[in-house]
Coordinates of C-alpha atoms in Angstrom, one line a residue:
M1 CA 36.8 20.5 -6.2
S2 CA 35.4 17.5 -7.9
G3 CA 33.3 16.5 -5.0
A4 CA 31.3 20.1 -5.1
S5 CA 31.1 19.7 -9.1
A6 CA 29.3 16.5 -8.8
A7 CA 26.7 17.4 -6.1
V8 CA 26.1 20.5 -7.8
T9 CA 25.3 18.3 -11.0
A10 CA 23.4 16.2 -9.3
D11 CA 20.3 14.8 -10.6
P12 CA 17.8 17.3 -9.6
T13 CA 14.7 14.5 -9.5
L14 CA 17.1 12.2 -7.3
Q15 CA 17.3 14.6 -5.0
L16 CA 13.4 15.8 -4.8
S17 CA 12.4 12.5 -4.6
R18 CA 14.8 12.0 -1.6
A19 CA 13.4 15.2 0.2
S20 CA 9.8 13.8 -0.7
S21 CA 10.7 10.6 0.8
I22 CA 12.0 12.6 3.9
V23 CA 8.6 14.7 3.9
M24 CA 6.6 11.9 3.3
L25 CA 7.8 9.8 6.3
I26 CA 7.5 12.6 8.4
A27 CA 3.9 13.0 7.4
Y28 CA 3.1 9.3 7.8
I29 CA 4.3 8.9 11.2
S30 CA 2.5 12.1 12.6
Y31 CA -0.7 10.7 10.8
L32 CA 0.2 7.2 13.5
V33 CA 0.9 9.4 16.6
F34 CA -2.2 11.7 15.5
Q35 CA -4.5 8.0 15.1
L36 CA -2.8 6.0 17.6
F37 CA -2.2 8.4 20.4
T38 CA -3.4 11.7 20.8
H39 CA -6.5 11.6 19.6
R40 CA -7.1 8.1 19.5
Q41 CA -10.8 8.7 20.8
L42 CA -12.0 10.4 17.1
F43 CA -11.1 6.8 15.6
E44 CA -12.5 4.6 18.9
A45 CA -16.1 7.0 19.4
Q46 CA -18.2 5.4 16.6
E47 CA -18.1 2.1 16.9
E48 CA -18.3 2.5 20.9
A49 CA -21.6 4.3 19.7
E50 CA -23.0 1.7 17.5
D51 CA -21.7 -1.3 20.3
N52 CA -23.8 0.5 23.2
D53 CA -26.5 1.0 20.4
D54 CA -26.9 -2.7 19.9
G55 CA -26.4 -4.1 23.6
V56 CA -23.1 -5.6 22.1
S57 CA -20.2 -6.4 23.9
E58 CA -16.6 -5.7 23.1
E59 CA -15.3 -8.8 21.5
E60 CA -12.3 -10.3 23.3
P61 CA -8.9 -10.8 21.7
V62 CA -7.7 -13.7 20.2
I63 CA -3.9 -13.1 21.0
G64 CA -2.3 -10.2 23.1
F65 CA -0.2 -7.7 22.4
W66 CA 2.9 -9.4 22.7
S67 CA 1.9 -12.5 20.5
G68 CA 0.6 -10.4 18.2
F69 CA 4.1 -8.2 17.7
A70 CA 5.8 -11.9 17.8
W71 CA 4.1 -13.1 15.1
L72 CA 4.0 -9.7 12.9
V73 CA 7.5 -9.9 13.2
G74 CA 8.2 -13.3 12.3
M75 CA 6.5 -13.5 9.8
T76 CA 7.6 -10.2 7.7
V77 CA 11.3 -11.8 8.2
V78 CA 10.0 -14.9 5.8
I79 CA 8.1 -13.0 3.9
S80 CA 10.8 -11.3 2.9
L81 CA 13.4 -13.9 2.3
L82 CA 10.5 -15.2 -0.4
S83 CA 10.6 -11.7 -1.8
E84 CA 13.7 -12.1 -2.5
Y85 CA 13.3 -15.5 -4.7
V86 CA 9.8 -14.0 -6.0
V87 CA 11.8 -10.7 -7.3
E88 CA 14.3 -12.9 -8.8
T89 CA 11.8 -14.8 -10.6
I90 CA 10.2 -11.9 -11.8
E91 CA 11.6 -11.7 -15.7
D92 CA 12.3 -15.5 -16.3
A93 CA 8.3 -15.8 -15.5
S94 CA 7.7 -12.7 -18.0
D95 CA 9.6 -14.5 -21.0
S96 CA 8.5 -17.9 -20.3
W97 CA 4.5 -16.3 -19.8
G98 CA 4.4 -13.9 -22.7
I99 CA 3.2 -11.7 -19.9
S100 CA 5.1 -8.3 -19.2
V101 CA 6.9 -7.2 -16.1
S102 CA 5.3 -4.6 -15.3
F103 CA 1.4 -6.5 -15.3
I104 CA 2.9 -9.0 -12.9
S105 CA 4.6 -6.8 -10.5
I106 CA 1.8 -4.4 -10.3
I107 CA -1.2 -6.6 -11.1
L108 CA -0.6 -10.4 -10.3
L109 CA 1.9 -10.4 -6.8
P110 CA -0.2 -7.5 -5.2
I111 CA -3.1 -10.3 -5.8
V112 CA -1.8 -13.0 -4.4
G113 CA 0.2 -11.9 -1.7
N114 CA -2.6 -9.6 -0.5
A115 CA -5.0 -12.8 -0.6
A116 CA -5.3 -12.9 3.1
E117 CA -5.8 -9.4 3.8
H118 CA -8.1 -9.3 0.8
A119 CA -10.1 -12.5 2.3
G120 CA -10.6 -10.6 5.9
A121 CA -11.9 -7.1 4.1
I122 CA -14.5 -9.1 2.5
I123 CA -15.2 -11.3 5.9
F124 CA -16.0 -7.8 8.0
A125 CA -17.6 -6.7 4.7
F126 CA -20.1 -9.5 5.3
K127 CA -20.6 -8.7 8.7
N128 CA -21.9 -5.7 7.9
K129 CA -18.6 -3.9 9.5
L130 CA -17.6 -1.7 6.4
D131 CA -14.9 0.4 8.2
I132 CA -12.9 -1.8 9.3
S133 CA -13.1 -3.1 5.7
L134 CA -12.3 0.6 4.7
G135 CA -9.3 0.7 7.0
V136 CA -8.4 -2.5 5.8
A137 CA -8.2 -2.0 2.5
L138 CA -7.1 2.2 2.7
G139 CA -4.7 1.4 5.6
S140 CA -2.6 -0.7 3.4
A141 CA -2.9 1.7 0.3
T142 CA -1.8 5.0 2.5
Q143 CA 0.9 2.6 4.2
I144 CA 2.5 1.1 0.8
S145 CA 2.4 4.7 -0.9
M146 CA 3.5 6.9 2.4
F147 CA 5.8 4.6 4.1
V148 CA 7.1 1.6 2.0
V149 CA 7.9 3.8 -1.0
P150 CA 9.8 6.9 0.5
L151 CA 11.5 4.4 3.0
C152 CA 12.4 2.5 0.1
I153 CA 13.8 5.5 -1.2
I154 CA 16.0 6.5 2.1
V155 CA 17.1 3.1 2.0
A156 CA 18.3 3.1 -1.6
W157 CA 20.5 6.4 -1.2
I158 CA 21.9 4.8 2.0
M159 CA 22.7 1.8 0.4
G160 CA 24.1 4.1 -2.5
I161 CA 21.3 3.2 -5.0
E162 CA 20.3 5.9 -7.6
M163 CA 15.8 5.2 -6.9
D164 CA 13.6 8.2 -7.5
L165 CA 10.0 8.9 -7.4
N166 CA 9.9 9.1 -11.2
F167 CA 7.5 7.0 -12.4
N168 CA 6.2 6.4 -15.6
L169 CA 3.2 8.2 -17.3
L170 CA 0.8 5.1 -17.1
E171 CA 1.5 4.1 -13.0
T172 CA 1.2 7.7 -12.4
G173 CA -2.1 8.4 -14.2
S174 CA -3.4 4.9 -12.8
L175 CA -2.2 6.1 -9.4
A176 CA -4.3 9.5 -9.9
L177 CA -7.7 7.5 -11.5
S178 CA -7.6 5.0 -8.5
I179 CA -7.6 8.3 -5.9
I180 CA -10.2 10.2 -7.4
A181 CA -12.7 7.5 -8.1
V182 CA -12.1 6.3 -4.9
A183 CA -12.7 9.8 -3.0
F184 CA -15.7 10.2 -5.3
T185 CA -17.1 6.9 -4.3
L186 CA -16.7 7.7 -0.8
Q187 CA -17.7 11.2 -0.3
D188 CA -21.4 10.4 0.2
G189 CA -20.8 7.5 3.3
T190 CA -23.1 5.3 1.3
S191 CA -22.2 1.9 0.1
H192 CA -24.2 -0.2 -2.6
Y193 CA -22.9 -2.6 -5.2
M194 CA -22.8 -0.2 -8.2
K195 CA -20.0 1.5 -6.2
G196 CA -18.0 -2.1 -5.9
L197 CA -18.8 -2.6 -9.6
V198 CA -17.5 1.0 -10.7
L199 CA -14.4 0.1 -8.6
L200 CA -14.2 -3.0 -10.4
L201 CA -14.0 -2.3 -13.6
L202 CA -12.0 0.3 -13.0
Y203 CA -9.5 -2.3 -11.4
I204 CA -9.9 -4.4 -15.0
V205 CA -8.7 -1.3 -16.9
I206 CA -6.1 -0.6 -14.9
G207 CA -4.8 -4.2 -15.2
A208 CA -5.8 -4.3 -19.2
C209 CA -3.4 -1.2 -19.4
F210 CA -0.5 -2.6 -17.7
F211 CA -1.0 -6.1 -19.4
V212 CA -0.9 -4.5 -23.1
S213 CA 1.9 -2.1 -22.0
K214 CA 5.4 -3.0 -22.8
T215 CA 7.3 -0.3 -20.9
P216 CA 9.7 -1.5 -18.6
L217 CA 9.4 -0.9 -15.3
S218 CA 10.7 2.3 -13.2
K219 CA 13.8 2.2 -10.8
G220 CA 11.3 2.6 -8.2
V221 CA 8.8 0.2 -8.8
D222 CA 11.4 -1.8 -9.4
T223 CA 12.9 -2.1 -6.1
I224 CA 9.7 -1.4 -4.3
V225 CA 8.2 -4.9 -5.7
G226 CA 11.9 -6.4 -4.3
A227 CA 10.7 -4.8 -0.6

């Protein structure tokens, strides 16, 4: 009887977060199947047409599939181990530097941790391959929001940890503002320095908000940083 009453009085936000995480994982897996298998030609047609018009042959891969897969698995293991040490030192760094935990974990860590990814996107942009640059940037954001975040919720559920998607107002507002700004920037399919400047200024404003904010991180963000 006590178990039934506990189930009835369970936090609805937690239940909704877990259900939403399952739906988000299904959507992300469906997206991967759509992009890589069932409708792969939709994502390759434009690149093939550009290669044929320019008379440039397709670039040879530097490493094979299984070599790349092995490197990916190995680096994932190493990064996961290093992340444990980083997360343990975030609060100490916040106290010693006088900087909020949210600014370190949401602004500084992604810049340092994704330095190679950012460099790759810039290099492809200099080579006038904006599709690849956008794929790197937006693909990473999609992977975090649609895969990593819900996966952390599901793993925490399995481990008996009450982790939910109830982020605070600043985090939710920053996410919504970023999505709207990027959508308006990309809707006409053109690019110039003014759009890049606007996005950079928006990022600076968001970073400044987290820098001055003393709001404690939600359970969701704290665990995602650990991931």
